[in-house]
PDB file of C-alpha atoms and ligand atoms in Angstrom:
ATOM      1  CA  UNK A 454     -65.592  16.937 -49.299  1.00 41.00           C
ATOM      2  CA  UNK A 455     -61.802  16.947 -50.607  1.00 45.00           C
ATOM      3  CA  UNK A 456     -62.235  17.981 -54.180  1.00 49.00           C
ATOM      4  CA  UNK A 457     -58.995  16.055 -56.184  1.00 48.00           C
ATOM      5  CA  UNK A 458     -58.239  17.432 -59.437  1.00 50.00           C
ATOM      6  CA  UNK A 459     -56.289  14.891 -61.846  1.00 47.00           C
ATOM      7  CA  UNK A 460     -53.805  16.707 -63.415  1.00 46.00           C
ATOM      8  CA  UNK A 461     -51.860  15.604 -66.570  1.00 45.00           C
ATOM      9  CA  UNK A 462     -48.082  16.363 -66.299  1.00 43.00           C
ATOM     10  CA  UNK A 463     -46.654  18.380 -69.101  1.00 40.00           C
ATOM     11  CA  UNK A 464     -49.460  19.598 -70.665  1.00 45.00           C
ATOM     12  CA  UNK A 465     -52.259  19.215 -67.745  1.00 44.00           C
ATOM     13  CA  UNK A 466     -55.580  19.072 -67.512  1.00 42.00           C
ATOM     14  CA  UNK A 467     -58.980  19.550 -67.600  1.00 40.00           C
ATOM     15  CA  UNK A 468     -59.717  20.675 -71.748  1.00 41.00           C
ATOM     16  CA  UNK A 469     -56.086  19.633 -72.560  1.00 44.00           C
ATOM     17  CA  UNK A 470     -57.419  18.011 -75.876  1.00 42.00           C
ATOM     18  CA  UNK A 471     -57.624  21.603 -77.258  1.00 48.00           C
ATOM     19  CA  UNK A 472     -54.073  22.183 -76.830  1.00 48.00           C
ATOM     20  CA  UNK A 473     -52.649  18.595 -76.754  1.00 44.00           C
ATOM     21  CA  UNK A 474     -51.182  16.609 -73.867  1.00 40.00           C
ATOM     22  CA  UNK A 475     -49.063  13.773 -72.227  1.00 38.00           C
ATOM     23  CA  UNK A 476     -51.006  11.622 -70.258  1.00 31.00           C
ATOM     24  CA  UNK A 477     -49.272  10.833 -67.109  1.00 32.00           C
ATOM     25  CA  UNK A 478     -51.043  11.738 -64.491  1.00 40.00           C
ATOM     26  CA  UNK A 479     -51.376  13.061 -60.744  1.00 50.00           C
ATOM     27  CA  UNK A 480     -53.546  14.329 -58.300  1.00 67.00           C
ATOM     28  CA  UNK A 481     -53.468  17.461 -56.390  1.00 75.00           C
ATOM     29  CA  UNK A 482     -55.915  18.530 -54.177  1.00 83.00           C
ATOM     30  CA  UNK A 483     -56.865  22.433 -55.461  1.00 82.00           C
ATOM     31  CA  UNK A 484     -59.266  23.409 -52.931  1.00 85.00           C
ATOM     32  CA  UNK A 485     -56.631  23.732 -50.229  1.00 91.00           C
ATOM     33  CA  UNK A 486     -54.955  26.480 -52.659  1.00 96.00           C
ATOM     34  CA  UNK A 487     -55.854  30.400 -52.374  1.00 97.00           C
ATOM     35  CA  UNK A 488     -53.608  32.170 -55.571  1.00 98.00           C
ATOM     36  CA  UNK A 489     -53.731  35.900 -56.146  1.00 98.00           C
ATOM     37  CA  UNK A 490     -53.944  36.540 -60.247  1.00 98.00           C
ATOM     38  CA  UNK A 491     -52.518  40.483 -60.186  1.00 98.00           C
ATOM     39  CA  UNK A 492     -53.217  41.751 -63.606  1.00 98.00           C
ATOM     40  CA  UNK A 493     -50.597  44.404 -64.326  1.00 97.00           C
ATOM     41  CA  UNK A 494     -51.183  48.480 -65.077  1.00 96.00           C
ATOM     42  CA  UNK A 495     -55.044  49.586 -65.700  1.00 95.00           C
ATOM     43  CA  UNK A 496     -55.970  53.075 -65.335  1.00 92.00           C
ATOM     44  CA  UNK A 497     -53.837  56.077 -67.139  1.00 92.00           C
ATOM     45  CA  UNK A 498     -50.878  53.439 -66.929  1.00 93.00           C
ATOM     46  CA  UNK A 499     -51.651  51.318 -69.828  1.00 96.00           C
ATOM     47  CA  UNK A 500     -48.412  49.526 -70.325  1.00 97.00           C
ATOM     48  CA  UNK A 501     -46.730  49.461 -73.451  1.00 98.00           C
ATOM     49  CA  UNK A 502     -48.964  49.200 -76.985  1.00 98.00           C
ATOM     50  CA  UNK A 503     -49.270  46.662 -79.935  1.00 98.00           C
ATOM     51  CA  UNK A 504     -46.916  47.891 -82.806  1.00 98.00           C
ATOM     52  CA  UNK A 505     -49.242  46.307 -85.254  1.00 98.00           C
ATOM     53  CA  UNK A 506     -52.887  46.416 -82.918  1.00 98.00           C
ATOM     54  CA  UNK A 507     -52.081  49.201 -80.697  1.00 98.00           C
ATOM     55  CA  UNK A 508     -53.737  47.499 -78.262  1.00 98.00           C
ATOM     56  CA  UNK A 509     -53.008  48.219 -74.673  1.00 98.00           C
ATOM     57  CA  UNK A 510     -50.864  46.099 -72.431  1.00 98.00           C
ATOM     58  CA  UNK A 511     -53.132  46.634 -69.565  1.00 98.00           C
ATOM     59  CA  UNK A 512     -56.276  45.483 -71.290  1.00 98.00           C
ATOM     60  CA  UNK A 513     -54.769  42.194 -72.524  1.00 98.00           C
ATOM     61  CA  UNK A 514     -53.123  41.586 -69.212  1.00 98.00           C
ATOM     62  CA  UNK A 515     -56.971  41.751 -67.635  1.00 98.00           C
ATOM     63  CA  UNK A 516     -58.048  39.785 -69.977  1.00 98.00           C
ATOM     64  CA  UNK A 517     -55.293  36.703 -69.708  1.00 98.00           C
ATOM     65  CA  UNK A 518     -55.779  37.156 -65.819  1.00 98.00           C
ATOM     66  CA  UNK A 519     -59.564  36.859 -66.141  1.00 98.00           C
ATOM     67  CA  UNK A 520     -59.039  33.416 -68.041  1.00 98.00           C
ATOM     68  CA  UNK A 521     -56.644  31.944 -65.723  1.00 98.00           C
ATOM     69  CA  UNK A 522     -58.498  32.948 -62.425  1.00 98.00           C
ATOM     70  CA  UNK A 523     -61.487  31.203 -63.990  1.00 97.00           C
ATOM     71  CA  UNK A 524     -59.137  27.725 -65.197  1.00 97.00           C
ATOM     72  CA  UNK A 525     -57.616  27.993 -61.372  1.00 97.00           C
ATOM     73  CA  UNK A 526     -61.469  28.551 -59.993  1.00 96.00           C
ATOM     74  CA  UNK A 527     -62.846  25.682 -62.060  1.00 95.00           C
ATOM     75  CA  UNK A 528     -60.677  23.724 -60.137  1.00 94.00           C
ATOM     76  CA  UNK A 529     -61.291  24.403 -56.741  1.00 95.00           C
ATOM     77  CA  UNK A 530     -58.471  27.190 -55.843  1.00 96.00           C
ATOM     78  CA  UNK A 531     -59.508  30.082 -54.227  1.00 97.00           C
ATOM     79  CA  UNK A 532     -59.088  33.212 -56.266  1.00 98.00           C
ATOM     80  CA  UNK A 533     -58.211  36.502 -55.889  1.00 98.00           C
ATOM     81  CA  UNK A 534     -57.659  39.186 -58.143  1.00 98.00           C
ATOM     82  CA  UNK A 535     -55.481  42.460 -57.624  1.00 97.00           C
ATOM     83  CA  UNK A 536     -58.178  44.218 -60.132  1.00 96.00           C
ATOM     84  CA  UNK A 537     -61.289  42.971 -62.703  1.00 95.00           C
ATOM     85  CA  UNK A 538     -61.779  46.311 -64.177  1.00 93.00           C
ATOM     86  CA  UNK A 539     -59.732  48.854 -66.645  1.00 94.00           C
ATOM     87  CA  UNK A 540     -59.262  50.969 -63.700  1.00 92.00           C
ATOM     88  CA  UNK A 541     -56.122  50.729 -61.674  1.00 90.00           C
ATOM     89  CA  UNK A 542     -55.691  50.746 -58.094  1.00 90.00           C
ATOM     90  CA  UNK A 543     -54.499  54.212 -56.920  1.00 89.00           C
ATOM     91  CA  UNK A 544     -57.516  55.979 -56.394  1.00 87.00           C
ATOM     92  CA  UNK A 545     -57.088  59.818 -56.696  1.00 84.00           C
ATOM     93  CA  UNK A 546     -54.500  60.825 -60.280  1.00 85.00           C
ATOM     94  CA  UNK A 547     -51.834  62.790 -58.254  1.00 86.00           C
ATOM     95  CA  UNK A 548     -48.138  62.788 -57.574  1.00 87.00           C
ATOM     96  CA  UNK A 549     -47.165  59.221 -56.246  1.00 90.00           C
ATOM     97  CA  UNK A 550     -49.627  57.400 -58.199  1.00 90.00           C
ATOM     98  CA  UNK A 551     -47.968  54.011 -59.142  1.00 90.00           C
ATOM     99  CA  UNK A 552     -46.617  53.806 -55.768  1.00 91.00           C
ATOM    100  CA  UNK A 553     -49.903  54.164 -54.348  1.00 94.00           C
ATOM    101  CA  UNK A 554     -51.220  51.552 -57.164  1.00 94.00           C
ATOM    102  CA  UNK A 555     -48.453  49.237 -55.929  1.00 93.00           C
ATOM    103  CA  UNK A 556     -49.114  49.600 -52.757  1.00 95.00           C
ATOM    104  CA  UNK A 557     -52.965  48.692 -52.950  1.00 95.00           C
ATOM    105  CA  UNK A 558     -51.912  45.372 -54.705  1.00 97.00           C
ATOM    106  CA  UNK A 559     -49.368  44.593 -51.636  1.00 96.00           C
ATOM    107  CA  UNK A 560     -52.420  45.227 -49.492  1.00 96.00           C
ATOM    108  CA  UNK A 561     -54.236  42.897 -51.462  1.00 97.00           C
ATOM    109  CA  UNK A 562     -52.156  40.044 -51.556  1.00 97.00           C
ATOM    110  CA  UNK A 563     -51.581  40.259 -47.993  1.00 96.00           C
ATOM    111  CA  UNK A 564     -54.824  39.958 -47.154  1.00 96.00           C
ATOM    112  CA  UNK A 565     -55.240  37.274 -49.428  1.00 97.00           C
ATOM    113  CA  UNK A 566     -52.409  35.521 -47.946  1.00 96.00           C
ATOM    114  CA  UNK A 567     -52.416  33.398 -50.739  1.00 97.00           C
ATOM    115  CA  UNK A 568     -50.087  30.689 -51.703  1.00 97.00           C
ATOM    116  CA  UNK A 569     -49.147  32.376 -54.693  1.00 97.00           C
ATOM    117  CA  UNK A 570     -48.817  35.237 -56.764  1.00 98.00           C
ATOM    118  CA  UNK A 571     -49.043  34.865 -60.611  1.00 98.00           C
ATOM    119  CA  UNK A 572     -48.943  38.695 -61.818  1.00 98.00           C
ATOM    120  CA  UNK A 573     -49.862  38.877 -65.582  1.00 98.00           C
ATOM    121  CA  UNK A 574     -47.573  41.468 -68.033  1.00 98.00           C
ATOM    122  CA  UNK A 575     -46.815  41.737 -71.395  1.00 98.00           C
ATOM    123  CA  UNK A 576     -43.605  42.586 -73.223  1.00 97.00           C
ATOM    124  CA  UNK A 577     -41.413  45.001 -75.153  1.00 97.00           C
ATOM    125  CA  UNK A 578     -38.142  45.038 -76.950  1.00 96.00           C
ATOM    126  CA  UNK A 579     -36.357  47.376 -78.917  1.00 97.00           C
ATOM    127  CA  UNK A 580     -35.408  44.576 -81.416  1.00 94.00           C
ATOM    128  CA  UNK A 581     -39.188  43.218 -82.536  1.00 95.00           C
ATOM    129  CA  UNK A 582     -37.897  39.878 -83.721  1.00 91.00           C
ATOM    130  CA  UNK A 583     -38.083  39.056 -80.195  1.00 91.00           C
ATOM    131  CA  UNK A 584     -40.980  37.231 -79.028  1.00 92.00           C
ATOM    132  CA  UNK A 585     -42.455  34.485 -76.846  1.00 93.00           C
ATOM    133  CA  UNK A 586     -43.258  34.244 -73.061  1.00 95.00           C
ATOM    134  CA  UNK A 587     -40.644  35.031 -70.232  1.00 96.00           C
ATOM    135  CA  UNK A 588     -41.445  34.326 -66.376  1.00 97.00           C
ATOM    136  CA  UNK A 589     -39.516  36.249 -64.130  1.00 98.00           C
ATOM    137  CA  UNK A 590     -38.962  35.680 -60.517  1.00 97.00           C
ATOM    138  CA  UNK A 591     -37.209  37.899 -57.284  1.00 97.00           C
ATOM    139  CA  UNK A 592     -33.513  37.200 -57.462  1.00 97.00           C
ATOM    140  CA  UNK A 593     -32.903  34.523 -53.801  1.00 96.00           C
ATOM    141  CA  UNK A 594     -36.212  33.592 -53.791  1.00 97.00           C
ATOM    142  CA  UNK A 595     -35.978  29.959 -54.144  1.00 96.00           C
ATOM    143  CA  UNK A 596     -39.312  29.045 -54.411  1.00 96.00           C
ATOM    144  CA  UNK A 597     -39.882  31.780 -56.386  1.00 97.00           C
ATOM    145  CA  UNK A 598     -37.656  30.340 -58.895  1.00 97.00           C
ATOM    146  CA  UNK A 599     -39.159  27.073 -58.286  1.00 97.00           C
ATOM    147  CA  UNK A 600     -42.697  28.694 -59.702  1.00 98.00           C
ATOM    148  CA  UNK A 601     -41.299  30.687 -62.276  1.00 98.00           C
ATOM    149  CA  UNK A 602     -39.083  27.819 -64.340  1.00 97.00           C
ATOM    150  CA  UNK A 603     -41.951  25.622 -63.835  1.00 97.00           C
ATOM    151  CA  UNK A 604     -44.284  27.765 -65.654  1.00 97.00           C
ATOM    152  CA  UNK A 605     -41.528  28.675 -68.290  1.00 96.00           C
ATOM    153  CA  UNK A 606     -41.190  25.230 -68.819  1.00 94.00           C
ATOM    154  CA  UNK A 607     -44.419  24.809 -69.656  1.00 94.00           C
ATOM    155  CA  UNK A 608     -43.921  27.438 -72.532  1.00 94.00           C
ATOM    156  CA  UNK A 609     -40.609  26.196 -73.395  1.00 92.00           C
ATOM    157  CA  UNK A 610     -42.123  23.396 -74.327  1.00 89.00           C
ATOM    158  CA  UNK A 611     -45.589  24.128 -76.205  1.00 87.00           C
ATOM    159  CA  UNK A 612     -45.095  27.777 -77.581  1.00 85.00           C
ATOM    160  CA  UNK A 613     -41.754  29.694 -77.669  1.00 80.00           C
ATOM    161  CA  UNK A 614     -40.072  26.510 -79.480  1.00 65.00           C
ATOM    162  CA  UNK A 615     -42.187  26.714 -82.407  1.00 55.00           C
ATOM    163  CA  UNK A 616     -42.073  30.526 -82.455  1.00 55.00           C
ATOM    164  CA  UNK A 617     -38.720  31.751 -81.506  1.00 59.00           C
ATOM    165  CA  UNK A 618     -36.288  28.309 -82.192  1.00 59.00           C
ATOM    166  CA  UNK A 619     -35.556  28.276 -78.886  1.00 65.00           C
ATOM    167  CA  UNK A 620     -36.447  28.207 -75.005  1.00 78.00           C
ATOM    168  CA  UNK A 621     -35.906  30.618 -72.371  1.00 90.00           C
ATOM    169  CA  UNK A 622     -34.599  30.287 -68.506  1.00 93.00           C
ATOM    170  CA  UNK A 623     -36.881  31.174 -66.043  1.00 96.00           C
ATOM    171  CA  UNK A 624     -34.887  35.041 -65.581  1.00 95.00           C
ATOM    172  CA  UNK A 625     -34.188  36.519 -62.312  1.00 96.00           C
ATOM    173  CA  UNK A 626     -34.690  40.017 -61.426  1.00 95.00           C
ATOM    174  CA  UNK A 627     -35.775  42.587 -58.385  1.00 95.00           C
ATOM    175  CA  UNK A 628     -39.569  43.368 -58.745  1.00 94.00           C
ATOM    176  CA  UNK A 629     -41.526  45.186 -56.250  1.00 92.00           C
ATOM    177  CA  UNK A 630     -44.998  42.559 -57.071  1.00 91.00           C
ATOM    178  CA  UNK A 631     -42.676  40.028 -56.328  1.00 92.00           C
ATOM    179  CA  UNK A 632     -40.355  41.087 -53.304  1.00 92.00           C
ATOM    180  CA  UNK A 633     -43.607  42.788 -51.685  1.00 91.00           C
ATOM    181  CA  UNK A 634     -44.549  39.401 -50.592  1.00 92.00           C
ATOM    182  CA  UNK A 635     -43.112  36.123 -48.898  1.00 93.00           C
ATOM    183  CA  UNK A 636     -44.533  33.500 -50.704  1.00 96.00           C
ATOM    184  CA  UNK A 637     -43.916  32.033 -54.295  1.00 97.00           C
ATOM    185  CA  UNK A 638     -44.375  35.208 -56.483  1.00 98.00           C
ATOM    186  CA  UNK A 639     -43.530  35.425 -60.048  1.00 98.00           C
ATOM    187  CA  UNK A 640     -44.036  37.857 -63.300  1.00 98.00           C
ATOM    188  CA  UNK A 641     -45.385  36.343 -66.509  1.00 98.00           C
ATOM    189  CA  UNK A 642     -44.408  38.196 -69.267  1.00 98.00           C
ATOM    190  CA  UNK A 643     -46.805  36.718 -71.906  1.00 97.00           C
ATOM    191  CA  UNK A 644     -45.778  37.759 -75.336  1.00 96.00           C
ATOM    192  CA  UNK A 645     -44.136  40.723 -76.816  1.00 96.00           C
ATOM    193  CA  UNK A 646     -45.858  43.199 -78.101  1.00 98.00           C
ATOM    194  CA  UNK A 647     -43.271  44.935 -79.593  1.00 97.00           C
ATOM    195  CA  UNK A 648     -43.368  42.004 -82.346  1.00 96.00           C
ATOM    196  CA  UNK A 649     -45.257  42.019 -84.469  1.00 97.00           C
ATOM    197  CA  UNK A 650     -46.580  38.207 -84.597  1.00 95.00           C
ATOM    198  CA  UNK A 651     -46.741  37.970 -81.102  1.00 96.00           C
ATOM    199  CA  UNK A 652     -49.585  40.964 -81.090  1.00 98.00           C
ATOM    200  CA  UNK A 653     -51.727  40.313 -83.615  1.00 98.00           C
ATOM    201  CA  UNK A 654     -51.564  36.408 -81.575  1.00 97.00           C
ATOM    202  CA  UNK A 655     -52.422  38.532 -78.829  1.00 98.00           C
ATOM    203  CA  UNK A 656     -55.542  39.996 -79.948  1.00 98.00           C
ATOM    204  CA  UNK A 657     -57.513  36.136 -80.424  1.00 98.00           C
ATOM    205  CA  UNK A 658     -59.081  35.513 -77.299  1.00 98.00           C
ATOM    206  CA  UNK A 659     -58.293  32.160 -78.729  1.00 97.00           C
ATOM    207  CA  UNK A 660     -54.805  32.530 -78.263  1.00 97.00           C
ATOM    208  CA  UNK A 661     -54.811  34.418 -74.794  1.00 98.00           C
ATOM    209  CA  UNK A 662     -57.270  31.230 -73.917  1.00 98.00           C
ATOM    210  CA  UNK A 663     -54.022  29.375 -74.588  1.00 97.00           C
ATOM    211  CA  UNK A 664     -51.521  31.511 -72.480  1.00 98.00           C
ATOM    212  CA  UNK A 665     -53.643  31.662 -69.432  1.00 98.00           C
ATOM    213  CA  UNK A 666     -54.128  27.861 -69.923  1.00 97.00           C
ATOM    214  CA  UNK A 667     -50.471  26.907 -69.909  1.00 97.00           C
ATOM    215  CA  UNK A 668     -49.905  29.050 -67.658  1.00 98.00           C
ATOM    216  CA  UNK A 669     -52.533  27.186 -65.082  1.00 97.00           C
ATOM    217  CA  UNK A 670     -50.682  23.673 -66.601  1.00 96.00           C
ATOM    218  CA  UNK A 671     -47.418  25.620 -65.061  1.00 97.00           C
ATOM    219  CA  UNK A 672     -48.534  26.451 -61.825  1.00 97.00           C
ATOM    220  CA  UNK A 673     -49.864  22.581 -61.639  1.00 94.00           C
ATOM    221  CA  UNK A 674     -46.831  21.199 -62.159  1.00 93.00           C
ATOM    222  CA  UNK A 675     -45.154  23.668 -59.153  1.00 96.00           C
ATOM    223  CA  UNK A 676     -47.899  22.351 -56.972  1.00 93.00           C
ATOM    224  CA  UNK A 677     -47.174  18.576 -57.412  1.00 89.00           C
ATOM    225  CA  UNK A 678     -43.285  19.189 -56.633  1.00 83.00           C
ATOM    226  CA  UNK A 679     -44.527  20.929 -53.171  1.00 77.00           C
TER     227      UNK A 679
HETATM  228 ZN1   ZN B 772     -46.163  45.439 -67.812  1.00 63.11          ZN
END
C-alpha cells in the first residue's frame, strides 16, 4: 500500500505543533524515497569542540543524524546511515586515515543509491559572534543547490532570523561528501560551536530535536518541487 505523508509547507509536518507551522498542505509519497543521513567525523577525528561545553562535533553530529533518520523513517523513507556509533569509518589508525574514512562513506552511499545525501556537521569561526545554520552544496550541482537553499530556507525562516538578524544563502563550495556522489548531496552545518550561544543550544537534545526536525521540514519541501 502507497503510504502518503501530508506535509505542511513551511514548517511541515507530522509534530509541527511543537515548533509551529503554516498550514498549507501537500502530499508526497515517502516510501518511494531511500536518503543516506552521513553523520560527519567519529573516531580520533572529533571535529571541532564547544568553546563553552567542549563537547565534540562528532558526537552532536551523531546525535542530530540519529533524530532526523528516525523523523525521515517515521515517514516511510528508507534510511541509511554512513555510521550509528562514535567510531568512524576507517578501520585500522594509520597513515591515510580520513581518506580511507571518506572513502567507506562513498562506498556507502553508493550502495545505498539513495536519492539523497543529507551529511550532518557542525561549525567554527574565528569570530564567535557568528552563529546559526549554513547548508552547503557542490559548486554546478544544480540540484544540489536545489536541496541545499531549500533546507536553508527552512532555517532562514524559523531559527537564524531570531538569532543572528539575518538569513543566509544556501553557500556553494567543493566537498568530497558531496562531489563523491551524483545525486542531490548537501552539507548541513548546524550551529557554530565556536559561539558561544549556539553550543550551550547545542547540548539540549531539545534543541538538536529541533535542527534535525527542520531540517526533515527542508528536505520535504525539495521533494514536493521534484
Ligand atoms: Zn565537521
Amino acid at each position: 500500500m502507497k503510504r502518503v505523508v501530508w506535509i505542511l509547507l513551511i514548517v511541515s509536518v507530522i509534530g509541527a505543533s511543537t515548533w509551529g507551522c503554516d498550514s498549507v498542505s501537500s502530499g508526497v509519497e515517502m516510501d518511494r524515497y531511500s536518503i543516506v543521513v552521513d553523520a560527519g567525523h567519529g573516531g580520533v577525528d572529533s571535529g571541532t569542540i564547544g568553546v563553552v561545553t567542549s563537547n565534540k562535533e562528532s558526537d552532536l553530529n551523531l546525535l542530530i543524524a540519529n533524530a532526523l533518520g528516525e523523523y525521515l523513517r517515521q515517514a516511510g523513507v528508507k534510511v541509511t546511515y554512513t555510521r550509528q556509533t562514535k567510531e568512524g569509518l576507517y578501520g585500522e589508525l594509520s597513515s591515510g586515515f580520513k581518506m580511507r574514512d571518506m572513502q567507506a562513506r562513498r562506498d556507502i552511499i553508493t550502495s545505498a543509491n539513495p536519492d539523497i545525501v543529507v551529511s550532518i556537521h557542525l561549525n567554527k569561526f574565528a569570530i564567535p559572534s557568528r552563529r546559526g545554520v549554513q547548508v552547503y552544496y557542490q559548486t554546478g550541482r544544480d540540484r544540489g543547490e536545489t536541496l541545499a537553499s531549500s533546507i536553508q530556507d527552512i532555517f532562514n525562516t524559523h531559527v537564524n532570523l531570531p538569532q543572528s538578524g539575518r538569513g543566509y544563502e544556501a553557500q556553494r563550495g567543493d566537498f568530497y561528501m558531496c562531489r563523491c556522489v551524483s545525486v542531490p548531496a548537501c552539507i548541513v552545518e548546524c550551529g557554530f560551536l565556536s559561539n558561544p550561544d549556539d553550543d550551550r543550544l547545542l547540548d539540549t537534545a531539545e534543541y538538536r530535536d529541533k535542527i534535525a526536525y527542520y531540517i526533515y521540514a527542508g528536505i520535504m519541501n525539495y521533494l514536493m518541487k521534484r
